[in-house]
């Protein structure tokens, strides 16, 4: 027989950001704890609102599964004498497992015979296990912050006010945090009954729905979005459905009631991000735009109360928002009383990191590195713009607006720079230095190289300096987000097609900031590791990515272009043949270490195949060096395709280890030249195994 099951933990309002992780945790606990307890079930769902966290399970077995286990004991040689009599080891093992010696069985484990006991444990009624399971599961729920309300040893996100626990129509009795479980739940705080009696587990969701609690967050999301869509038809506009804001509102209400509000049009004179951020961060409102994307003086709020007259709710929310926007207007007016450049000196009083100095120190170091990047990589055309943008890059951090809304850093720098008459590209760079802000695709990359170079310089400097003072990532800890910084460097380079030497940039940052050589090397190792990780995330095979990095790793743009070229030829027969030939070359040279002539003697080239390989290596090497220098990856793969059959022909027709010492030494010299050529293109001994695996050679 099977029954449905409900565990509801009723609380004071839990912060919305705590709830999604709690849903995942409780769902995982239900799966693991019930399996561990040998209690089968058909389905489990976890639902949550601000006032409750509920586990609903369908088809839970009324009886625990029987346990039948074979337990390995001592070896048969230790358990029984040659005559078959049990030893003390057998008797002791049988006694410890509650069976007789006669019941011991023989099992084979990896060719060794052991005595074993078959243990059977009859399952008990599920209802007797549930109290312990529920108490254990509640105790394992962890939140970013916890509270206690009576017993200091019992903590939860917010005080627990009721617990509903039913197995079918039977109450599961237990106590947690001073609260005794029962069959009484609670309806919506404003629109439902305070006490809602639940007759059975299958009655749970309908009874809550009757009391204005839409417990299923999936259905609650549908209702929320449907309500917003209906309002759009009324206002002839578009509501900006920010995914984070949808998620937050979802767990702020038990029955979503979207409504329209408005604010004074004069606040539209603020940069559009200011009212949007004010509405989102302070009030959890959705912004409204016209069909062509202009901000309107409207907002959509989500109420947890379906009042008869919604005008009172709307007016109350409008009043609160008006005060918030007045504050923002005040900050805007105050900030405009001084130009942005005058804020730079004030950055000396803002600590960046206790071991790394002030924000002003960081700004000056970033400016220097950004200028060096422009000079080193032929971007003198933007060097003056980059220098000015770097100088102003953090000036908005000491503005009133950014102090109140840190999310607007960069945005306010851009807007204040425009008002000060700065070059438009400089103003744009003050915003785009922070891009990409999100790791989700498609990436919001800089649209101009001024902000791109500034963003790269700052991130490289942060990575080097954090390694300098021991703040590099360890395991899951990355307090200064260096992994993300490295990822952004590569994405900007690829997105803007900037051919920047990252290795040289890291070394320059280290040299200018008195970073020890071993720390610079550690920073470079970190950057290379992150490059490999990012390439694999983009779908490139580990082996080919390693090959490309070994050839062009200093310049990530060229790594990507080389990978594109390699992807086109990796399945070609000639490429597989070349990899196999390179493997043979390296194997022979390794075994013949110390043998071979210093140079090839043309007079000893007796066979056409060995002369062909020698000539091909001599002819190909300058071409390969030139193609590597020019980053001509298509040309390089074309050159290697011409070399491949020549190397294969050599091994078909020539015996390297000839009985004549002079001939053998000469042929080894030919292979040494070929090996050096392979080393240039990443087919050296250290990398060949991985490349062979990638191409199936």
XYZ file of C-alpha atoms in Angstrom:
697
model
C 0.000 0.000 0.000
C 1.058 3.570 -0.652
C 0.100 6.974 0.701
C 0.838 10.606 -0.058
C 2.924 12.612 2.380
C 3.239 16.282 3.357
C 5.775 18.123 5.481
C 5.128 21.870 5.749
C 7.377 24.176 7.772
C 5.479 27.402 8.483
C 7.553 30.447 9.382
C 7.757 34.183 9.625
C 8.566 35.755 6.220
C 11.811 34.273 4.858
C 14.003 36.577 2.688
C 13.342 35.781 -0.953
C 16.987 35.115 -1.803
C 17.122 32.328 0.822
C 14.298 30.350 -0.738
C 15.570 28.908 -4.078
C 18.651 27.280 -2.441
C 16.399 25.916 0.341
C 14.120 24.318 -2.273
C 17.091 22.588 -3.891
C 18.458 21.419 -0.544
C 15.163 20.004 0.720
C 14.564 18.250 -2.605
C 18.011 16.627 -2.460
C 17.492 15.657 1.191
C 14.158 14.015 0.410
C 15.747 11.887 -2.296
C 18.804 10.880 -0.285
C 17.207 10.381 3.153
C 14.274 8.298 1.940
C 16.530 6.122 -0.201
C 18.880 5.684 2.748
C 15.918 4.740 4.932
C 14.745 2.228 2.291
C 11.380 3.935 1.875
C 10.277 3.988 -1.754
C 8.161 6.739 -3.316
C 6.892 7.678 -6.758
C 7.514 11.441 -6.863
C 8.658 14.291 -4.636
C 8.100 18.038 -5.062
C 9.231 20.962 -2.938
C 7.220 24.175 -2.890
C 7.869 27.458 -1.121
C 6.451 30.893 -0.416
C 7.790 33.526 1.987
C 5.876 31.880 4.879
C 6.313 28.194 4.224
C 8.563 25.465 2.852
C 6.704 22.285 1.910
C 7.682 18.787 0.815
C 4.932 16.857 -0.991
C 5.546 13.203 -1.867
C 3.325 10.897 -3.890
C 3.085 7.133 -3.598
C 5.164 6.654 -0.452
C 5.338 3.020 0.613
C 3.654 2.221 3.935
C 6.425 -0.198 4.805
C 10.170 0.076 4.706
C 11.844 -2.259 2.193
C 13.405 -5.398 3.675
C 17.166 -5.410 3.804
C 19.037 -8.390 2.418
C 22.785 -7.920 2.562
C 25.739 -10.235 2.059
C 28.517 -9.258 4.416
C 32.056 -10.415 3.738
C 33.910 -12.045 6.605
C 37.318 -13.720 6.985
C 38.850 -15.723 4.152
C 37.771 -19.335 3.934
C 41.330 -20.383 4.759
C 41.097 -18.472 8.057
C 37.489 -19.411 8.787
C 37.739 -23.185 8.354
C 40.392 -25.842 8.867
C 41.401 -28.110 5.949
C 38.965 -30.655 7.406
C 36.146 -28.138 7.198
C 35.873 -27.385 10.898
C 35.050 -23.761 11.831
C 37.794 -21.752 13.489
C 37.334 -19.100 16.174
C 37.413 -16.498 13.389
C 34.352 -18.078 11.765
C 32.519 -18.458 15.048
C 33.235 -14.853 16.051
C 32.123 -13.492 12.687
C 28.896 -15.547 12.730
C 28.086 -14.393 16.250
C 28.698 -10.728 15.371
C 26.216 -10.990 12.512
C 23.569 -12.913 14.408
C 23.747 -16.111 12.333
C 24.956 -19.629 13.002
C 28.215 -20.964 11.596
C 26.192 -23.398 9.505
C 24.526 -20.436 7.755
C 27.817 -18.937 6.549
C 28.259 -18.927 2.773
C 31.261 -18.928 0.491
C 31.763 -15.978 -1.872
C 34.482 -15.129 -4.381
C 36.028 -11.649 -4.385
C 38.764 -11.032 -6.953
C 39.681 -14.706 -6.984
C 39.842 -15.036 -3.182
C 37.232 -17.113 -1.356
C 35.664 -15.593 1.754
C 33.132 -16.660 4.346
C 30.049 -14.453 4.220
C 26.876 -13.950 6.193
C 23.544 -13.166 4.590
C 21.788 -10.704 6.866
C 18.071 -10.086 6.591
C 16.359 -7.198 8.285
C 12.615 -6.896 8.011
C 11.330 -3.449 7.175
C 9.254 -1.561 9.720
C 6.193 0.588 9.164
C 7.116 3.840 7.443
C 5.123 5.933 9.880
C 7.523 4.942 12.668
C 10.497 6.245 10.651
C 9.016 9.535 9.526
C 9.446 11.540 12.757
C 13.183 10.910 12.774
C 13.466 11.550 9.037
C 11.615 14.859 9.268
C 13.578 16.138 12.263
C 16.838 15.211 10.553
C 15.890 16.878 7.276
C 14.769 20.132 8.912
C 17.986 20.232 10.920
C 20.071 19.902 7.768
C 18.543 22.937 6.057
C 21.188 25.665 6.030
C 20.597 29.346 5.278
C 22.966 32.315 4.753
C 21.727 33.717 8.076
C 19.825 31.925 10.823
C 17.717 32.949 13.798
C 16.796 31.275 17.066
C 13.591 32.038 18.935
C 13.443 29.842 22.037
C 16.128 27.173 22.136
C 19.479 28.720 21.039
C 20.614 25.345 19.710
C 17.745 25.238 17.202
C 18.041 27.703 14.341
C 16.228 28.399 11.093
C 16.007 31.209 8.543
C 13.096 32.676 10.485
C 11.173 31.466 13.548
C 9.048 28.376 12.897
C 5.391 28.995 13.788
C 3.698 25.755 12.737
C 4.538 22.348 11.281
C 2.084 20.322 9.230
C 3.102 16.670 8.885
C 0.733 14.117 7.385
C 1.164 10.584 6.053
C -2.074 10.015 4.241
C -4.638 11.181 6.796
C -2.404 10.318 9.766
C -0.430 12.960 11.636
C 3.303 12.313 11.866
C 4.059 13.302 15.464
C 7.300 15.079 16.320
C 8.586 18.302 17.848
C 11.127 20.750 16.469
C 12.186 24.093 17.909
C 9.413 24.004 20.470
C 6.733 23.487 17.794
C 4.675 20.274 17.719
C 3.590 18.914 14.360
C -0.083 18.522 13.511
C -2.640 18.837 10.751
C -3.250 22.595 11.053
C -1.690 24.942 8.507
C -2.234 28.663 7.938
C -3.779 30.479 4.996
C -2.721 33.722 3.345
C -1.754 36.346 5.916
C -4.369 38.853 4.676
C -6.844 36.899 2.559
C -7.003 33.454 4.150
C -7.933 31.805 7.429
C -5.370 31.850 10.206
C -6.033 28.168 10.955
C -6.607 25.755 8.093
C -7.200 22.129 9.033
C -5.823 19.614 6.538
C -7.712 16.304 6.501
C -5.144 14.373 4.465
C -1.952 14.874 2.473
C -3.879 14.838 -0.819
C -6.061 17.659 0.546
C -3.087 19.918 1.321
C -2.633 21.906 -1.913
C -6.372 22.430 -2.591
C -7.017 23.641 0.980
C -4.204 26.184 0.757
C -5.444 27.328 -2.662
C -8.887 27.902 -1.168
C -7.156 30.176 1.343
C -5.351 32.280 -1.285
C -2.001 30.480 -1.085
C -0.718 29.469 -4.502
C 1.980 27.157 -3.170
C 3.364 25.822 -6.467
C 5.987 28.399 -7.503
C 5.701 27.327 -11.132
C 2.010 28.194 -11.220
C 2.673 31.323 -9.181
C 5.196 32.428 -11.817
C 2.633 31.830 -14.573
C 0.059 33.937 -12.732
C 2.585 36.698 -12.122
C 3.656 36.891 -15.767
C 0.087 36.603 -17.010
C -0.916 39.509 -14.766
C 1.950 41.617 -16.100
C 0.977 40.779 -19.686
C -2.602 41.853 -19.010
C -1.398 45.200 -17.652
C 0.719 45.750 -20.772
C -2.448 45.730 -22.844
C -3.904 48.467 -20.641
C -0.923 50.826 -20.843
C 0.194 50.228 -24.423
C 3.777 49.733 -23.269
C 6.337 47.051 -22.505
C 7.146 45.879 -18.992
C 10.821 45.030 -18.562
C 10.726 41.490 -17.205
C 14.075 41.431 -15.443
C 14.654 37.701 -14.635
C 16.186 38.500 -11.231
C 13.246 40.716 -10.360
C 10.715 38.090 -11.464
C 12.472 35.539 -9.245
C 12.585 37.906 -6.292
C 8.910 38.872 -6.537
C 7.984 35.212 -6.903
C 9.189 34.551 -3.361
C 7.878 37.790 -1.862
C 4.201 36.877 -2.297
C 1.859 33.917 -1.849
C -0.707 35.190 -4.351
C 0.764 37.683 -6.860
C -1.354 40.712 -7.716
C 0.421 42.962 -10.255
C -0.675 46.596 -10.351
C 0.267 49.773 -12.255
C 1.676 52.876 -10.598
C 3.171 56.126 -11.846
C 5.692 58.798 -10.867
C 6.389 62.377 -11.900
C 7.698 62.857 -15.428
C 10.436 65.157 -14.153
C 12.320 62.127 -12.858
C 12.700 60.966 -16.467
C 15.340 63.703 -16.760
C 17.615 61.472 -14.660
C 19.746 58.917 -16.516
C 17.339 56.069 -17.216
C 19.343 53.606 -15.126
C 18.715 55.708 -11.997
C 14.905 55.341 -11.801
C 15.156 51.748 -13.015
C 17.679 50.879 -10.288
C 15.694 52.785 -7.661
C 12.554 50.866 -8.576
C 14.290 47.502 -8.745
C 16.579 47.604 -5.720
C 14.451 49.579 -3.282
C 10.890 48.717 -4.257
C 11.081 45.545 -6.417
C 9.123 47.264 -9.211
C 9.281 46.506 -12.924
C 10.128 49.395 -15.245
C 7.821 50.236 -18.160
C 9.044 51.329 -21.587
C 7.465 52.562 -24.772
C 7.415 50.315 -27.816
C 10.603 51.994 -29.069
C 12.423 51.456 -25.750
C 12.075 54.847 -24.010
C 11.443 54.802 -20.274
C 7.931 55.789 -19.184
C 6.888 57.313 -15.882
C 5.060 54.102 -14.982
C 5.948 51.013 -13.013
C 4.445 47.607 -12.257
C 4.474 46.472 -8.642
C 3.434 43.115 -7.232
C 1.168 43.133 -4.199
C 0.564 40.252 -1.814
C -2.941 41.529 -1.149
C -5.859 41.469 -3.577
C -7.705 44.436 -2.090
C -11.233 45.405 -3.111
C -9.908 48.872 -3.943
C -6.345 48.600 -5.280
C -6.018 52.384 -5.484
C -4.946 52.582 -1.841
C -2.171 50.060 -2.460
C -1.122 51.872 -5.634
C -1.053 55.288 -3.951
C 0.958 53.966 -1.015
C 3.566 52.498 -3.319
C 3.699 55.668 -5.412
C 4.284 57.712 -2.277
C 7.224 55.537 -1.197
C 8.756 55.574 -4.691
C 8.393 59.352 -4.903
C 10.528 59.719 -1.772
C 13.161 57.391 -3.209
C 13.298 59.281 -6.479
C 13.531 62.610 -4.657
C 16.626 61.234 -2.908
C 18.085 60.206 -6.253
C 17.349 63.678 -7.673
C 19.145 65.245 -4.727
C 22.212 63.028 -5.284
C 22.187 63.951 -8.981
C 22.058 67.659 -8.251
C 24.789 67.452 -5.617
C 27.119 65.436 -7.856
C 26.715 67.922 -10.708
C 28.116 70.734 -8.547
C 31.652 69.490 -9.247
C 33.204 67.974 -12.347
C 34.199 64.328 -12.468
C 37.946 64.956 -12.699
C 37.917 66.759 -9.341
C 36.912 63.480 -7.694
C 40.126 61.697 -8.679
C 42.165 63.276 -5.886
C 39.556 62.117 -3.355
C 40.285 58.504 -4.325
C 43.474 58.742 -2.258
C 41.252 58.476 0.817
C 39.474 55.346 -0.443
C 41.222 52.094 0.493
C 41.290 49.495 -2.267
C 42.993 46.745 -0.287
C 45.134 47.111 2.814
C 48.174 45.499 1.166
C 47.641 47.172 -2.209
C 46.969 50.764 -1.247
C 44.260 53.195 -2.245
C 41.919 53.238 -5.229
C 43.963 56.190 -6.486
C 47.097 54.006 -6.502
C 45.218 51.385 -8.506
C 43.942 53.977 -10.981
C 47.437 55.334 -11.652
C 48.885 51.829 -12.101
C 46.033 50.876 -14.439
C 46.586 54.027 -16.504
C 50.270 53.213 -16.885
C 49.609 49.633 -17.972
C 46.822 50.666 -20.355
C 49.154 53.181 -22.016
C 51.844 50.514 -22.335
C 49.362 48.145 -24.012
C 48.451 50.845 -26.549
C 52.108 51.511 -27.361
C 53.202 47.859 -27.407
C 50.441 46.607 -29.675
C 50.113 49.411 -32.187
C 47.085 51.233 -30.822
C 48.611 54.697 -30.577
C 45.457 55.939 -32.306
C 43.502 55.571 -29.056
C 46.281 56.061 -26.491
C 45.225 59.582 -25.441
C 41.608 58.508 -25.084
C 42.648 55.460 -23.060
C 44.849 57.613 -20.819
C 42.001 60.017 -20.065
C 39.500 57.220 -19.525
C 41.896 55.446 -17.158
C 42.418 58.668 -15.194
C 38.642 59.113 -14.735
C 37.839 55.399 -14.451
C 36.947 55.327 -10.751
C 36.057 58.979 -10.162
C 32.357 58.202 -9.848
C 32.973 55.894 -6.869
C 33.013 58.912 -4.535
C 29.833 60.409 -5.982
C 26.670 60.539 -3.881
C 24.745 58.496 -6.425
C 27.177 55.558 -6.539
C 27.538 55.612 -2.770
C 23.774 55.060 -2.548
C 23.546 52.724 -5.569
C 26.842 50.825 -6.060
C 25.256 49.052 -9.046
C 25.494 52.348 -10.952
C 29.293 52.561 -10.959
C 30.364 53.170 -14.519
C 26.883 54.296 -15.496
C 27.233 57.513 -13.481
C 30.824 57.957 -14.618
C 29.580 57.896 -18.215
C 26.760 60.340 -17.537
C 28.848 62.820 -15.528
C 31.626 62.679 -18.151
C 29.114 63.565 -20.869
C 27.929 66.553 -18.858
C 31.558 67.647 -18.357
C 32.127 67.647 -22.112
C 34.556 64.725 -22.157
C 35.143 62.928 -25.452
C 32.162 60.603 -26.095
C 34.488 57.604 -26.414
C 36.026 58.405 -23.032
C 32.570 58.688 -21.464
C 31.538 55.381 -23.010
C 34.736 53.713 -21.769
C 33.901 54.650 -18.178
C 30.887 52.359 -18.489
C 32.310 49.701 -20.782
C 35.401 49.083 -18.613
C 33.134 46.886 -16.461
C 31.839 44.773 -19.356
C 31.061 41.941 -19.575
C 29.064 42.067 -16.353
C 27.520 38.627 -16.745
C 28.877 35.236 -17.755
C 25.639 34.330 -19.527
C 25.509 34.238 -23.298
C 25.340 36.421 -25.313
C 28.013 38.401 -23.511
C 27.588 42.154 -23.129
C 31.042 43.024 -24.457
C 32.498 46.523 -24.941
C 31.493 48.153 -28.227
C 34.614 50.325 -28.426
C 38.327 49.548 -28.033
C 38.954 52.359 -25.528
C 36.845 50.699 -22.848
C 38.089 47.281 -23.930
C 41.774 48.138 -23.429
C 41.007 49.839 -20.118
C 39.078 46.779 -18.916
C 41.886 44.414 -19.923
C 44.557 46.540 -18.218
C 42.652 46.764 -14.946
C 41.923 43.038 -14.800
C 45.507 42.032 -15.619
C 46.754 44.390 -12.915
C 44.305 42.973 -10.366
C 45.368 39.394 -11.153
C 49.087 40.173 -10.788
C 48.724 42.282 -7.643
C 46.463 39.777 -5.909
C 49.014 37.044 -6.570
C 51.661 39.391 -5.182
C 49.942 39.677 -1.786
C 48.717 36.075 -1.574
C 45.087 36.606 -2.569
C 45.051 34.107 -5.427
C 42.088 31.691 -5.685
C 42.214 28.503 -3.634
C 39.708 25.733 -4.259
C 36.236 27.220 -4.269
C 37.459 30.468 -2.680
C 38.045 33.393 -5.032
C 37.321 36.539 -2.994
C 38.614 38.966 -5.631
C 36.972 37.110 -8.555
C 40.277 36.535 -10.356
C 38.909 33.607 -12.361
C 36.148 35.819 -13.679
C 38.672 38.586 -14.392
C 40.790 36.232 -16.503
C 37.714 34.998 -18.337
C 36.707 38.583 -19.118
C 40.189 39.395 -20.454
C 39.916 36.549 -22.964
C 36.328 37.284 -23.929
C 37.134 40.955 -24.583
C 40.165 40.009 -26.669
C 38.130 37.576 -28.749
C 35.059 39.787 -28.989
C 36.988 42.920 -30.017
C 39.614 40.947 -31.991
C 42.474 42.594 -30.075
C 45.788 40.896 -30.778
C 47.273 41.559 -27.338
C 50.152 39.565 -25.880
C 48.812 38.645 -22.444
C 52.115 37.189 -21.275
C 53.953 40.430 -22.040
C 51.159 42.431 -20.372
C 51.394 40.341 -17.196
C 55.179 40.760 -17.133
C 54.868 44.510 -17.634
C 52.324 44.755 -14.799
C 54.685 42.770 -12.584
C 57.738 44.827 -13.461
C 55.975 48.138 -12.821
C 54.680 46.986 -9.437
C 57.837 45.332 -8.070
C 56.374 41.841 -8.252
C 58.905 39.001 -7.715
C 59.650 36.836 -10.746
C 58.202 33.701 -9.156
C 54.917 35.543 -8.537
C 54.819 36.702 -12.150
C 55.347 33.083 -13.217
C 52.486 32.006 -10.930
C 50.252 34.680 -12.472
C 51.134 33.461 -15.963
C 50.425 29.865 -14.973
C 47.047 30.962 -13.621
C 46.221 32.821 -16.839
C 47.185 29.841 -19.004
C 45.079 27.519 -16.874
C 42.067 29.828 -17.167
C 42.588 30.079 -20.939
C 42.508 26.291 -21.239
C 39.386 26.087 -19.058
C 37.598 28.742 -21.124
C 38.470 27.073 -24.417
C 37.116 23.760 -23.140
C 33.936 25.534 -22.008
C 33.584 26.771 -25.575
C 33.634 23.177 -26.815
C 37.231 22.752 -27.962
C 38.885 19.423 -27.180
C 41.371 19.521 -24.327
C 44.183 18.110 -26.459
C 43.791 20.529 -29.380
C 43.405 23.460 -26.978
C 46.650 22.431 -25.265
C 48.372 22.220 -28.669
C 47.143 25.686 -29.697
C 48.226 27.226 -26.385
C 51.678 25.668 -26.701
C 52.108 27.338 -30.092
C 50.391 30.714 -29.628
C 49.456 30.895 -25.946
C 50.839 34.409 -25.421
C 48.202 35.827 -27.780
C 44.705 34.488 -27.054
C 43.301 35.857 -30.319
C 45.806 33.759 -32.249
C 45.078 30.723 -30.067
C 41.440 30.938 -31.123
C 42.327 31.374 -34.791
C 44.780 28.463 -34.682
C 42.116 26.273 -33.070
C 39.708 27.149 -35.854
C 42.353 26.108 -38.389
C 43.145 22.883 -36.511
C 39.468 21.996 -36.240
C 39.236 22.113 -40.020
C 42.081 19.610 -40.538
C 42.043 17.398 -37.433
C 40.003 14.703 -39.205
C 42.092 14.801 -42.387
C 44.165 11.624 -43.006
C 47.348 13.640 -43.568
C 47.085 15.251 -40.108
C 46.712 11.909 -38.360
C 49.619 10.573 -40.417
C 51.784 13.566 -39.462
C 51.026 13.099 -35.756
C 51.978 9.408 -35.991
C 55.181 10.313 -37.823
C 56.070 12.937 -35.204
C 55.545 10.283 -32.531
C 57.954 7.909 -34.297
C 60.511 10.678 -34.695
C 60.411 11.509 -31.001
C 60.527 7.840 -29.946
C 63.579 7.134 -32.086
C 65.423 10.249 -30.931
C 64.673 9.478 -27.292
C 66.054 5.939 -27.585
C 69.101 7.134 -29.554
C 69.950 9.937 -27.138
C 73.545 11.047 -27.641
C 73.853 9.404 -31.060
C 73.767 11.088 -34.432
C 75.846 13.545 -36.417
C 75.907 17.260 -35.644
C 74.737 18.060 -39.166
C 73.404 16.178 -42.163
C 76.034 15.078 -44.705
C 74.344 15.248 -48.142
C 76.897 12.777 -49.575
C 75.505 10.042 -47.295
C 71.904 10.446 -48.474
C 71.707 7.175 -50.383
C 67.947 6.773 -50.666
C 65.578 9.211 -52.401
C 63.219 9.176 -49.376
C 65.877 10.375 -46.946
C 67.037 13.063 -49.372
C 63.391 14.099 -49.839
C 62.845 14.439 -46.063
C 66.062 16.385 -45.533
C 65.229 18.757 -48.379
C 61.613 19.119 -47.167
C 62.717 19.991 -43.613
C 65.265 22.526 -44.874
C 62.732 24.037 -47.240
C 59.805 23.944 -44.810
C 61.432 25.329 -41.666
C 61.789 28.943 -42.929
C 58.221 28.830 -44.224
C 56.922 27.537 -40.877
C 58.878 30.184 -38.952
C 57.489 32.901 -41.205
C 53.928 31.577 -40.922
C 54.236 31.415 -37.133
C 55.582 34.955 -37.050
C 52.758 36.169 -39.293
C 50.115 34.085 -37.473
C 49.198 32.561 -40.819
C 47.454 29.472 -39.499
C 45.826 28.484 -42.780
C 49.199 28.715 -44.443
C 50.797 26.684 -41.640
C 48.332 23.815 -41.944
C 48.847 23.896 -45.713
C 52.615 23.660 -45.272
C 52.290 20.774 -42.820
C 49.975 18.940 -45.222
C 52.769 19.053 -47.810
C 55.305 17.747 -45.275
C 53.148 14.855 -44.038
C 53.527 12.441 -47.007
C 57.278 13.093 -47.166
C 57.746 12.038 -43.523
C 55.511 8.998 -44.039
C 57.494 8.035 -47.148
C 60.753 8.240 -45.190
C 59.577 5.684 -42.640
C 58.208 3.447 -45.395
C 61.510 3.278 -47.304
C 64.314 4.004 -44.841
C 65.759 1.959 -41.982
C 67.032 4.595 -39.560
C 69.168 2.329 -37.398
C 71.397 1.187 -40.246
C 74.331 -1.124 -39.527
C 76.694 1.500 -40.971
C 77.490 3.896 -38.119
C 77.945 6.904 -40.417
C 74.657 6.303 -42.275
C 72.796 5.763 -38.985
C 74.232 8.971 -37.496
C 73.300 10.891 -40.635
C 69.719 9.632 -40.601
C 69.377 10.510 -36.921
C 70.544 14.024 -37.810
C 67.747 14.223 -40.407
C 65.204 13.192 -37.763
C 66.641 15.681 -35.304
C 65.898 18.436 -37.804
C 62.383 17.072 -38.314
C 61.883 16.843 -34.547
C 62.920 20.471 -34.074
C 60.394 21.449 -36.738
C 57.641 19.469 -35.001
C 58.549 21.171 -31.724
C 57.885 24.544 -33.336
C 54.319 23.570 -34.228
C 53.429 21.978 -30.876
C 54.129 18.373 -31.849
C 56.980 17.941 -29.425
C 57.319 14.864 -27.237
C 55.590 16.446 -24.205
C 52.373 17.089 -26.110
C 52.111 14.274 -28.611
C 50.154 11.794 -26.507
C 47.349 14.279 -26.017
C 47.280 15.288 -29.688
C 47.167 11.635 -30.784
C 44.142 11.095 -28.575
C 42.420 14.139 -30.078
C 42.809 13.008 -33.689
C 42.476 9.285 -33.044
C 45.943 8.597 -34.400
